Amino acid sequence: MRIEPDSIRLSGEGSLQLQLYQALRQPLLSGLWPSGALLPSSRVLASELQLSRNTVNAALAQLVAEGYLQGQPGRGYCIITQLPDAYFQASHVANSQGLPASANTNSNTKPHASAEMLRQTATPFKTGLLEPGVPDLSAFPYRIWQRLLQRHATRPLLGVGGDTLGYLPLRQALSLYLQQSRQVHCTEQQILITAGAQQGLYVAAMLVAARGDKVLMESPGYGRLRQALQLQDLAIGYLDAAGPYGVTAEDLAAQQDCKALFLTPGHQYPMGGIMPLSQRLAILQWAQQQGCWLVEDDYDSEFQFKHRPVASLQGLAQGQGVIFVGSFSKTMLPALRLGYLVAPTALIQRAAAIVQAIHGDVPLLTQAALADFISEGHFSRHLRKMRKLYQQKQQLAQQLASQYLPDWQLHALHAGLHLVLRCPAAMQSSFDGLKLQQRLAAAGFAPALLSKYQFAGETSAGFVIGIANISPADLERGLQLIAAICGAAPQDLA
């Protein structure tokens, strides 16, 4: 079967490349085009739709990268993915409000933690060169941001609390942005503005599980998520996420009675795996069969360097059974403390009530400025600029790491603001991370130990280094120092 070009219609909204991408992707998701069907050639598409060949080829390349299409020499592009209807048609989902079949949504448990656990988690925040998670602070458009803040600074209504979901114009701008950039299925009434992604993850945990329930998370993974789950006395199971795709459906086959799975499919943190479409579909199917919530932490999907981000789990599932969490810490400034949570309608008011109970209103002034920053196009321009800058820094970091640490394994190569350095097998047993970290800190460098992210008994040693908020000269100096210290005799590290 060959798809006729007259069945492809552009929406008229967004860039031409995005319109074509969505016009091709939607029939695949809805099952209108079967597996094995051939698309018109790029030449025919360009001619019929009055688009440039570059625009058409870019949209097709993205669909190939996401696993929908396969290029066949002499034949064009073939549809290769058979998509289960249950994921994408809300009318086929038993609970029309987006809840998994056996989800527990009535948890009123009170968070509890032992004094010892609190002592372990109350570590001070430290800054330094090579620290992961920090964007390039010098490249932020401060003048524009200051102007937007001043625009709203004298508005009396922003000095008090407002809608418990957050500032409506920000939620409207964010809804449109998420639909276009991550194919998130939502309206502004399903978005809750939070004081950072950390609060969003904590709220999500309270929504989907009660004390003692079993939940799953990645290892290596995000330590502050683990703290949030521990504070609620949840039984945490760990899934190996060190592979090229992060968590795999095969690892989930033996898991039973799980209330939620927390994962970073867009760019696994910190190892960098990018989950392909086939794995996303398989995990969605497993979650639906188990009645298990998925909590998708989309912490830095804007900064992928090979192709556009693969569609979010939330979007693939049409919002059913998935809670989507994101923030502006990586894209703008960590100190803004602005994040968001996207949840099904049945849960969003409870999520807002939790934020009111533990925090109160998120400040409206920064929300108003951010709404204008997005709607006036400053955000998209900033992202384009930073994506190019971070790609250059990532390439430089890989080049320097290969030069000064040639025997070390590199991970997280294709996206994000960090690079993972795993030391050689011969060095694993003698790797004294704390001493190495102290030596680096004395010179002003603060890379994180890979062991900080390992929760399931892994023994792989190395560093997670931030490559965004550092000059090329300091980056080279830091990697030279790591090479010099790790190459020193053991007695020199005493």
Tab-separated table of C-alpha atoms in Angstrom:
chain	number	residue	atom	x	y	z
A	1	MET	CA	0.000	0.000	0.000
A	2	ARG	CA	1.209	3.511	-0.798
A	3	ILE	CA	-0.074	6.559	1.065
A	4	GLU	CA	-1.524	9.179	-1.272
A	5	PRO	CA	-0.166	12.710	-0.808
A	6	ASP	CA	-3.647	14.266	-0.900
A	7	SER	CA	-4.403	12.553	2.432
A	8	ILE	CA	-1.715	14.649	4.147
A	9	ARG	CA	-2.866	18.062	5.337
A	10	LEU	CA	-0.934	20.703	7.220
A	11	SER	CA	-2.575	22.382	10.209
A	12	GLY	CA	-1.327	25.909	9.559
A	13	GLU	CA	-0.014	26.187	13.127
A	14	GLY	CA	3.697	26.215	13.961
A	15	SER	CA	6.690	25.863	11.653
A	16	LEU	CA	6.261	24.032	8.344
A	17	GLN	CA	8.560	21.259	9.523
A	18	LEU	CA	6.519	20.777	12.683
A	19	GLN	CA	3.246	20.831	10.725
A	20	LEU	CA	4.485	18.119	8.364
A	21	TYR	CA	5.885	16.049	11.235
A	22	GLN	CA	2.527	16.165	13.027
A	23	ALA	CA	0.540	15.545	9.829
A	24	LEU	CA	2.547	12.351	9.207
A	25	ARG	CA	2.720	11.203	12.821
A	26	GLN	CA	-0.969	11.532	13.721
A	27	PRO	CA	-2.286	8.953	11.197
A	28	LEU	CA	0.340	6.521	12.465
A	29	LEU	CA	-0.837	6.945	16.046
A	30	SER	CA	-4.515	6.675	15.120
A	31	GLY	CA	-3.965	3.512	13.072
A	32	LEU	CA	-5.127	5.030	9.778
A	33	TRP	CA	-1.903	4.024	8.057
A	34	PRO	CA	-0.896	0.372	8.443
A	35	SER	CA	2.527	-1.071	9.059
A	36	GLY	CA	4.335	-1.698	5.782
A	37	ALA	CA	2.678	1.135	3.873
A	38	LEU	CA	4.931	3.399	1.810
A	39	LEU	CA	4.933	7.171	2.069
A	40	PRO	CA	5.214	9.372	-0.997
A	41	SER	CA	8.783	10.262	-1.878
A	42	SER	CA	10.291	13.418	-0.425
A	43	ARG	CA	10.205	14.950	-3.912
A	44	VAL	CA	6.478	14.261	-4.257
A	45	LEU	CA	5.707	15.511	-0.769
A	46	ALA	CA	7.640	18.712	-1.372
A	47	SER	CA	5.861	19.299	-4.679
A	48	GLU	CA	2.337	18.470	-3.505
A	49	LEU	CA	2.572	20.367	-0.205
A	50	GLN	CA	4.630	23.238	-1.655
A	51	LEU	CA	7.444	22.735	0.826
A	52	SER	CA	11.202	22.757	0.425
A	53	ARG	CA	12.988	19.417	0.175
A	54	ASN	CA	15.028	20.348	3.264
A	55	THR	CA	11.840	20.818	5.311
A	56	VAL	CA	10.425	17.490	4.120
A	57	ASN	CA	13.672	15.600	4.685
A	58	ALA	CA	14.036	17.033	8.202
A	59	ALA	CA	10.523	15.890	9.173
A	60	LEU	CA	11.086	12.431	7.690
A	61	ALA	CA	14.455	12.124	9.437
A	62	GLN	CA	12.811	12.868	12.772
A	63	LEU	CA	10.182	10.150	12.226
A	64	VAL	CA	12.951	7.704	11.307
A	65	ALA	CA	14.850	8.622	14.492
A	66	GLU	CA	11.704	8.047	16.583
A	67	GLY	CA	11.149	4.615	15.056
A	68	TYR	CA	8.032	5.258	12.983
A	69	LEU	CA	9.617	4.993	9.538
A	70	GLN	CA	12.428	3.150	7.821
A	71	GLY	CA	14.184	4.347	4.698
A	72	GLN	CA	14.289	1.773	1.899
A	73	PRO	CA	16.634	2.421	-1.057
A	74	GLY	CA	14.658	2.887	-4.242
A	75	ARG	CA	11.279	2.686	-2.479
A	76	GLY	CA	11.158	5.655	-0.101
A	77	TYR	CA	10.002	5.497	3.498
A	78	CYS	CA	8.118	2.518	4.896
A	79	ILE	CA	5.941	2.537	8.042
A	80	ILE	CA	7.489	0.004	10.397
A	81	THR	CA	5.645	0.442	13.671
A	82	GLN	CA	2.390	-1.308	14.528
A	83	LEU	CA	0.907	0.763	17.359
A	84	PRO	CA	-1.524	-0.769	19.851
A	85	ASP	CA	-4.799	1.149	19.674
A	86	ALA	CA	-5.256	1.077	23.447
A	87	TYR	CA	-2.487	3.619	24.003
A	88	PHE	CA	-3.793	6.334	21.800
A	89	GLN	CA	-7.581	6.292	21.746
A	90	ALA	CA	-9.034	7.591	24.954
A	91	SER	CA	-12.385	5.928	24.216
A	92	HIS	CA	-10.685	2.528	24.582
A	93	VAL	CA	-9.425	3.299	28.102
A	94	ALA	CA	-11.641	1.942	30.854
A	95	ASN	CA	-11.323	5.006	33.048
A	96	SER	CA	-12.056	8.102	30.986
A	97	GLN	CA	-10.280	10.366	33.478
A	98	GLY	CA	-6.894	8.838	32.740
A	99	LEU	CA	-6.384	6.561	35.764
A	100	PRO	CA	-4.685	3.165	35.559
A	101	ALA	CA	-7.090	0.318	36.234
A	102	SER	CA	-5.914	-0.411	39.772
A	103	ALA	CA	-4.301	2.891	40.759
A	104	ASN	CA	-4.595	4.074	44.341
A	105	THR	CA	-5.670	7.716	44.223
A	106	ASN	CA	-7.030	8.093	47.745
A	107	SER	CA	-3.798	8.232	49.679
A	108	ASN	CA	-4.031	10.544	52.683
A	109	THR	CA	-0.918	9.261	54.362
A	110	LYS	CA	1.330	11.590	56.278
A	111	PRO	CA	4.988	11.719	55.212
A	112	HIS	CA	7.354	10.225	57.755
A	113	ALA	CA	11.095	9.696	57.930
A	114	SER	CA	13.568	8.549	60.510
A	115	ALA	CA	15.973	11.049	62.065
A	116	GLU	CA	18.908	9.104	60.647
A	117	MET	CA	17.568	9.279	57.108
A	118	LEU	CA	16.983	13.021	57.434
A	119	ARG	CA	20.549	13.510	58.627
A	120	GLN	CA	21.768	11.625	55.569
A	121	THR	CA	19.794	13.785	53.158
A	122	ALA	CA	20.445	17.214	54.725
A	123	THR	CA	23.642	17.865	52.793
A	124	PRO	CA	24.560	21.450	51.877
A	125	PHE	CA	24.424	22.641	48.288
A	126	LYS	CA	27.894	23.231	46.913
A	127	THR	CA	28.954	25.039	43.788
A	128	GLY	CA	32.097	24.690	41.728
A	129	LEU	CA	33.520	24.085	38.290
A	130	LEU	CA	32.337	20.878	36.593
A	131	GLU	CA	29.318	20.690	38.901
A	132	PRO	CA	26.506	18.854	37.059
A	133	GLY	CA	23.034	20.292	36.665
A	134	VAL	CA	24.003	23.952	36.206
A	135	PRO	CA	23.255	25.719	32.892
A	136	ASP	CA	25.525	28.364	31.379
A	137	LEU	CA	24.624	31.246	33.687
A	138	SER	CA	26.572	33.782	31.638
A	139	ALA	CA	24.494	33.151	28.493
A	140	PHE	CA	21.086	33.912	29.998
A	141	PRO	CA	19.311	37.011	28.535
A	142	TYR	CA	19.261	38.949	31.804
A	143	ARG	CA	18.280	42.279	30.245
A	144	ILE	CA	15.145	40.823	28.686
A	145	TRP	CA	14.293	39.029	31.905
A	146	GLN	CA	14.800	42.189	33.959
A	147	ARG	CA	12.556	44.134	31.592
A	148	LEU	CA	9.784	41.565	31.927
A	149	LEU	CA	10.087	41.558	35.715
A	150	GLN	CA	9.876	45.356	35.772
A	151	ARG	CA	6.818	45.231	33.512
A	152	HIS	CA	4.899	43.277	36.145
A	153	ALA	CA	6.567	44.496	39.334
A	154	THR	CA	3.958	47.192	40.045
A	155	ARG	CA	0.884	45.014	39.490
A	156	PRO	CA	-0.852	44.769	42.900
A	157	LEU	CA	-2.678	41.548	42.015
A	158	LEU	CA	0.644	39.728	41.685
A	159	GLY	CA	1.432	40.489	45.308
A	160	VAL	CA	-1.138	38.000	46.618
A	161	GLY	CA	-2.118	34.425	45.880
A	162	GLY	CA	-4.044	33.518	42.753
A	163	ASP	CA	-5.298	30.368	41.094
A	164	THR	CA	-4.020	27.353	43.024
A	165	LEU	CA	-2.902	25.774	39.737
A	166	GLY	CA	-0.693	28.762	38.957
A	167	TYR	CA	-0.780	31.895	36.819
A	168	LEU	CA	-3.239	31.214	33.986
A	169	PRO	CA	-1.312	32.946	31.145
A	170	LEU	CA	1.767	30.893	32.061
A	171	ARG	CA	-0.224	27.658	32.027
A	172	GLN	CA	-1.706	28.597	28.658
A	173	ALA	CA	1.697	29.372	27.162
A	174	LEU	CA	3.173	26.223	28.685
A	175	SER	CA	0.331	24.056	27.369
A	176	LEU	CA	0.975	25.219	23.810
A	177	TYR	CA	4.736	24.806	24.188
A	178	LEU	CA	4.465	21.263	25.580
A	179	GLN	CA	2.035	20.204	22.876
A	180	GLN	CA	4.365	21.417	20.135
A	181	SER	CA	7.720	20.419	21.607
A	182	ARG	CA	6.944	17.204	23.485
A	183	GLN	CA	3.554	16.186	22.064
A	184	VAL	CA	2.133	16.343	25.588
A	185	HIS	CA	-1.640	15.826	25.667
A	186	CYS	CA	-3.019	18.491	27.988
A	187	THR	CA	-4.913	21.721	28.502
A	188	GLU	CA	-3.998	24.556	30.844
A	189	GLN	CA	-6.416	23.026	33.372
A	190	GLN	CA	-4.178	19.951	33.666
A	191	ILE	CA	-1.002	21.902	34.455
A	192	LEU	CA	0.136	22.755	37.979
A	193	ILE	CA	2.965	25.255	38.448
A	194	THR	CA	5.367	24.036	41.142
A	195	ALA	CA	8.397	25.375	42.998
A	196	GLY	CA	10.764	23.382	40.802
A	197	ALA	CA	10.721	19.844	39.436
A	198	GLN	CA	11.714	18.427	42.826
A	199	GLN	CA	8.419	19.583	44.297
A	200	GLY	CA	6.644	18.156	41.268
A	201	LEU	CA	8.207	14.734	41.820
A	202	TYR	CA	7.334	14.832	45.520
A	203	VAL	CA	3.729	15.725	44.737
A	204	ALA	CA	3.558	12.983	42.096
A	205	ALA	CA	4.757	10.439	44.637
A	206	MET	CA	2.014	11.518	47.044
A	207	LEU	CA	-0.575	11.198	44.297
A	208	VAL	CA	0.245	7.691	43.153
A	209	ALA	CA	1.287	5.720	46.247
A	210	ALA	CA	0.575	5.300	49.943
A	211	ARG	CA	2.985	4.455	52.750
A	212	GLY	CA	4.444	0.991	52.263
A	213	ASP	CA	3.468	0.719	48.585
A	214	LYS	CA	6.015	-0.581	46.126
A	215	VAL	CA	7.374	1.887	43.554
A	216	LEU	CA	10.181	1.569	41.038
A	217	MET	CA	12.922	3.986	40.030
A	218	GLU	CA	16.102	3.945	37.983
A	219	SER	CA	19.582	3.102	39.196
A	220	PRO	CA	21.801	4.925	38.478
A	221	GLY	CA	19.233	7.614	39.047
A	222	TYR	CA	18.275	10.909	40.629
A	223	GLY	CA	19.164	11.015	44.307
A	224	ARG	CA	16.621	13.650	45.276
A	225	LEU	CA	13.818	11.543	43.844
A	226	ARG	CA	14.994	8.721	46.077
A	227	GLN	CA	14.861	11.096	49.054
A	228	ALA	CA	11.293	12.077	48.188
A	229	LEU	CA	10.224	8.429	48.004
A	230	GLN	CA	11.999	7.603	51.260
A	231	LEU	CA	10.326	10.506	53.047
A	232	GLN	CA	6.978	8.928	52.226
A	233	ASP	CA	8.067	5.491	53.470
A	234	LEU	CA	7.578	3.823	50.110
A	235	ALA	CA	9.114	0.461	49.292
A	236	ILE	CA	11.581	1.311	46.522
A	237	GLY	CA	12.645	-1.191	43.884
A	238	TYR	CA	15.528	-0.319	41.555
A	239	LEU	CA	15.784	-1.001	37.826
A	240	ASP	CA	19.067	-1.097	35.913
A	241	ALA	CA	19.192	2.048	33.788
A	242	ALA	CA	22.862	2.021	32.764
A	243	GLY	CA	22.248	0.653	29.279
A	244	PRO	CA	21.952	2.647	26.051
A	245	TYR	CA	18.158	2.887	26.347
A	246	GLY	CA	17.785	3.273	30.095
A	247	VAL	CA	15.093	1.051	31.644
A	248	THR	CA	13.884	-1.711	29.314
A	249	ALA	CA	10.571	-3.534	29.169
A	250	GLU	CA	12.403	-6.834	29.696
A	251	ASP	CA	13.533	-5.628	33.135
A	252	LEU	CA	9.905	-4.968	34.054
A	253	ALA	CA	8.574	-8.397	33.115
A	254	ALA	CA	9.095	-9.848	36.598
A	255	GLN	CA	7.791	-6.805	38.482
A	256	GLN	CA	4.405	-7.162	40.158
A	257	ASP	CA	2.166	-5.073	42.415
A	258	CYS	CA	3.903	-1.779	41.646
A	259	LYS	CA	1.990	1.421	42.180
A	260	ALA	CA	4.307	3.647	40.141
A	261	LEU	CA	7.413	3.699	37.963
A	262	PHE	CA	9.530	6.878	37.965
A	263	LEU	CA	11.765	7.235	34.926
A	264	THR	CA	13.612	9.651	32.606
A	265	PRO	CA	12.951	8.274	29.099
A	266	GLY	CA	13.936	11.436	27.207
A	267	HIS	CA	17.519	11.349	28.517
A	268	GLN	CA	18.217	8.936	31.345
A	269	TYR	CA	19.772	10.655	34.325
A	270	PRO	CA	22.712	10.456	34.583
A	271	MET	CA	23.821	7.757	32.115
A	272	GLY	CA	22.219	9.404	29.095
A	273	GLY	CA	20.237	6.562	27.512
A	274	ILE	CA	17.487	7.749	25.153
A	275	MET	CA	14.540	5.355	25.147
A	276	PRO	CA	13.411	4.398	21.609
A	277	LEU	CA	9.794	4.269	20.554
A	278	SER	CA	9.548	0.476	20.713
A	279	GLN	CA	10.598	0.437	24.368
A	280	ARG	CA	8.238	3.298	25.209
A	281	LEU	CA	5.310	1.407	23.752
A	282	ALA	CA	6.264	-1.776	25.566
A	283	ILE	CA	6.554	0.059	28.902
A	284	LEU	CA	3.195	1.745	28.331
A	285	GLN	CA	1.660	-1.657	27.686
A	286	TRP	CA	3.234	-3.123	30.831
A	287	ALA	CA	2.019	-0.208	32.948
A	288	GLN	CA	-1.506	-0.489	31.604
A	289	GLN	CA	-1.606	-4.233	32.295
A	290	GLN	CA	-0.258	-3.730	35.816
A	291	GLY	CA	-2.426	-0.712	36.661
A	292	CYS	CA	0.825	1.104	37.420
A	293	TRP	CA	1.333	4.843	37.162
A	294	LEU	CA	4.224	6.212	35.117
A	295	VAL	CA	5.890	9.402	36.357
A	296	GLU	CA	7.912	10.905	33.503
A	297	ASP	CA	10.699	13.277	34.564
A	298	ASP	CA	11.453	15.349	31.467
A	299	TYR	CA	14.318	17.282	32.997
A	300	ASP	CA	16.338	18.308	29.900
A	301	SER	CA	14.719	17.006	26.714
A	302	GLU	CA	15.183	20.418	25.073
A	303	PHE	CA	18.908	19.746	24.722
A	304	GLN	CA	19.193	16.772	22.399
A	305	PHE	CA	21.758	17.122	19.672
A	306	LYS	CA	21.108	14.313	17.179
A	307	HIS	CA	17.404	14.889	16.483
A	308	ARG	CA	14.234	16.230	18.037
A	309	PRO	CA	13.206	14.483	21.278
A	310	VAL	CA	11.146	11.319	20.845
A	311	ALA	CA	7.482	11.891	21.729
A	312	SER	CA	6.838	11.855	25.472
A	313	LEU	CA	5.294	8.834	27.164
A	314	GLN	CA	2.495	11.123	28.274
A	315	GLY	CA	1.765	12.130	24.696
A	316	LEU	CA	1.958	8.578	23.357
A	317	ALA	CA	-0.548	7.516	26.014
A	318	GLN	CA	-2.826	10.511	25.327
A	319	GLY	CA	-2.365	11.491	28.964
A	320	GLN	CA	-3.731	8.225	30.305
A	321	GLY	CA	-1.946	6.915	33.393
A	322	VAL	CA	1.123	9.172	33.047
A	323	ILE	CA	2.175	12.152	35.180
A	324	PHE	CA	4.626	14.461	33.395
A	325	VAL	CA	7.087	16.599	35.387
A	326	GLY	CA	9.435	19.291	34.111
A	327	SER	CA	11.203	22.472	35.156
A	328	PHE	CA	12.972	25.595	33.918
A	329	SER	CA	16.151	24.984	35.925
A	330	LYS	CA	18.143	23.689	32.948
A	331	THR	CA	16.563	25.865	30.273
A	332	MET	CA	16.730	29.116	32.259
A	333	LEU	CA	18.010	29.541	35.824
A	334	PRO	CA	17.901	27.068	38.743
A	335	ALA	CA	17.213	29.902	41.199
A	336	LEU	CA	13.869	30.665	39.545
A	337	ARG	CA	12.494	27.561	41.279
A	338	LEU	CA	9.766	27.130	38.694
A	339	GLY	CA	8.562	23.758	37.480
A	340	TYR	CA	5.350	22.131	36.382
A	341	LEU	CA	3.356	18.946	36.701
A	342	VAL	CA	0.894	17.686	34.091
A	343	ALA	CA	-1.686	15.237	35.430
A	344	PRO	CA	-5.068	13.815	34.398
A	345	THR	CA	-8.060	15.963	35.306
A	346	ALA	CA	-9.060	13.598	38.106
A	347	LEU	CA	-5.814	14.285	39.982
A	348	ILE	CA	-4.870	17.867	39.258
A	349	GLN	CA	-6.898	19.518	42.032
A	350	ARG	CA	-5.532	17.097	44.603
A	351	ALA	CA	-2.029	17.903	43.349
A	352	ALA	CA	-2.766	21.607	43.814
A	353	ALA	CA	-4.040	20.955	47.335
A	354	ILE	CA	-0.796	19.167	48.215
A	355	VAL	CA	1.285	22.134	46.992
A	356	GLN	CA	-0.874	24.511	49.028
A	357	ALA	CA	-0.392	22.347	52.125
A	358	ILE	CA	3.391	21.985	51.906
A	359	HIS	CA	4.378	25.262	50.281
A	360	GLY	CA	1.533	27.667	49.585
A	361	ASP	CA	1.434	29.806	46.445
A	362	VAL	CA	4.309	29.806	43.993
A	363	PRO	CA	5.334	33.501	43.572
A	364	LEU	CA	3.277	35.147	40.830
A	365	LEU	CA	5.770	37.796	39.702
A	366	THR	CA	8.215	35.294	38.216
A	367	GLN	CA	5.309	33.332	36.727
A	368	ALA	CA	4.019	36.452	34.965
A	369	ALA	CA	7.456	37.310	33.604
A	370	LEU	CA	7.956	33.749	32.405
A	371	ALA	CA	4.566	33.733	30.668
A	372	ASP	CA	5.645	36.743	28.604
A	373	PHE	CA	9.117	35.276	28.077
A	374	ILE	CA	7.503	32.230	26.431
A	375	SER	CA	4.622	33.907	24.558
A	376	GLU	CA	6.808	36.667	23.080
A	377	GLY	CA	9.247	34.152	21.598
A	378	HIS	CA	12.219	34.836	23.881
A	379	PHE	CA	12.146	31.290	25.269
A	380	SER	CA	12.294	29.564	21.892
A	381	ARG	CA	15.115	31.852	20.732
A	382	HIS	CA	17.017	31.207	23.949
A	383	LEU	CA	16.609	27.444	23.516
A	384	ARG	CA	17.895	27.536	19.943
A	385	LYS	CA	20.928	29.519	21.034
A	386	MET	CA	21.663	27.285	24.019
A	387	ARG	CA	21.166	24.067	22.083
A	388	LYS	CA	23.931	25.069	19.680
A	389	LEU	CA	26.168	26.271	22.497
A	390	TYR	CA	25.733	23.108	24.566
A	391	GLN	CA	26.315	20.891	21.558
A	392	GLN	CA	29.629	22.651	21.001
A	393	LYS	CA	30.549	22.279	24.667
A	394	GLN	CA	29.545	18.617	24.629
A	395	GLN	CA	31.734	17.959	21.593
A	396	LEU	CA	34.657	19.778	23.192
A	397	ALA	CA	34.227	17.867	26.456
A	398	GLN	CA	34.236	14.543	24.618
A	399	GLN	CA	37.314	15.535	22.633
A	400	LEU	CA	39.220	16.610	25.739
A	401	ALA	CA	38.112	13.584	27.753
A	402	SER	CA	39.293	11.266	24.983
A	403	GLN	CA	42.592	13.132	24.893
A	404	TYR	CA	43.367	13.196	28.624
A	405	LEU	CA	41.454	10.088	29.784
A	406	PRO	CA	41.745	7.769	26.767
A	407	ASP	CA	41.006	4.578	28.698
A	408	TRP	CA	37.868	5.911	30.378
A	409	GLN	CA	34.366	5.157	29.092
A	410	LEU	CA	32.178	8.135	28.174
A	411	HIS	CA	28.393	8.195	28.567
A	412	ALA	CA	25.584	10.737	28.037
A	413	LEU	CA	27.077	11.801	24.709
A	414	HIS	CA	24.079	12.927	22.694
A	415	ALA	CA	22.142	15.283	24.943
A	416	GLY	CA	22.113	17.286	28.123
A	417	LEU	CA	24.451	19.405	30.198
A	418	HIS	CA	26.737	16.734	31.617
A	419	LEU	CA	29.114	13.938	30.679
A	420	VAL	CA	29.700	10.678	32.550
A	421	LEU	CA	33.291	9.448	32.922
A	422	ARG	CA	33.674	5.798	33.979
A	423	CYS	CA	37.174	4.834	35.026
A	424	PRO	CA	38.894	1.771	33.534
A	425	ALA	CA	38.245	-1.673	35.007
A	426	ALA	CA	41.834	-1.875	36.270
A	427	MET	CA	41.247	1.240	38.375
A	428	GLN	CA	37.839	0.301	39.813
A	429	SER	CA	39.100	-1.420	42.963
A	430	SER	CA	41.577	1.339	43.866
A	431	PHE	CA	39.282	4.277	43.058
A	432	ASP	CA	38.920	6.304	46.262
A	433	GLY	CA	36.203	8.698	45.252
A	434	LEU	CA	36.129	10.839	48.382
A	435	LYS	CA	39.867	11.517	48.350
A	436	LEU	CA	39.788	12.288	44.653
A	437	GLN	CA	36.855	14.629	45.182
A	438	GLN	CA	38.676	16.438	47.987
A	439	ARG	CA	41.733	16.956	45.802
A	440	LEU	CA	39.586	18.364	43.014
A	441	ALA	CA	37.612	20.587	45.404
A	442	ALA	CA	40.863	22.147	46.627
A	443	ALA	CA	41.397	23.395	43.071
A	444	GLY	CA	37.814	24.682	42.737
A	445	PHE	CA	36.309	21.722	40.870
A	446	ALA	CA	33.148	19.939	42.003
A	447	PRO	CA	32.324	16.978	39.746
A	448	ALA	CA	29.917	14.471	41.289
A	449	LEU	CA	30.945	10.906	42.011
A	450	LEU	CA	29.124	8.347	39.884
A	451	SER	CA	28.547	6.324	43.053
A	452	LYS	CA	26.261	9.115	44.295
A	453	TYR	CA	23.689	8.006	41.710
A	454	GLN	CA	23.947	4.249	42.319
A	455	PHE	CA	21.413	2.644	44.649
A	456	ALA	CA	21.319	-1.047	43.788
A	457	GLY	CA	24.830	-2.231	44.644
A	458	GLU	CA	26.562	-1.110	41.448
A	459	THR	CA	30.326	-0.884	41.676
A	460	SER	CA	31.139	1.226	38.614
A	461	ALA	CA	33.370	4.152	39.634
A	462	GLY	CA	33.790	7.482	37.925
A	463	PHE	CA	32.537	11.060	37.717
A	464	VAL	CA	29.544	12.971	36.432
A	465	ILE	CA	30.823	16.324	35.188
A	466	GLY	CA	28.849	19.423	34.242
A	467	ILE	CA	29.933	20.830	30.891
A	468	ALA	CA	27.586	23.835	30.579
A	469	ASN	CA	28.647	26.453	33.128
A	470	ILE	CA	32.374	26.354	32.465
A	471	SER	CA	34.817	27.989	30.060
A	472	PRO	CA	36.770	25.859	27.559
A	473	ALA	CA	40.002	26.664	29.394
A	474	ASP	CA	38.622	25.582	32.784
A	475	LEU	CA	37.084	22.476	31.227
A	476	GLU	CA	40.462	21.449	29.849
A	477	ARG	CA	42.163	22.281	33.127
A	478	GLY	CA	39.647	20.197	35.062
A	479	LEU	CA	40.027	17.132	32.863
A	480	GLN	CA	43.827	17.471	33.004
A	481	LEU	CA	43.591	17.568	36.788
A	482	ILE	CA	41.375	14.468	36.916
A	483	ALA	CA	43.852	12.667	34.686
A	484	ALA	CA	46.808	13.774	36.811
A	485	ILE	CA	45.199	12.859	40.141
A	486	CYS	CA	43.831	9.531	38.982
A	487	GLY	CA	47.149	8.666	37.387
A	488	ALA	CA	49.078	9.369	40.605
A	489	ALA	CA	50.461	6.599	42.759
A	490	PRO	CA	48.109	5.534	45.594
A	491	GLN	CA	50.410	6.949	48.283
A	492	ASP	CA	50.200	10.372	46.623
A	493	LEU	CA	46.473	10.493	47.345
A	494	ALA	CA	46.845	9.974	51.086
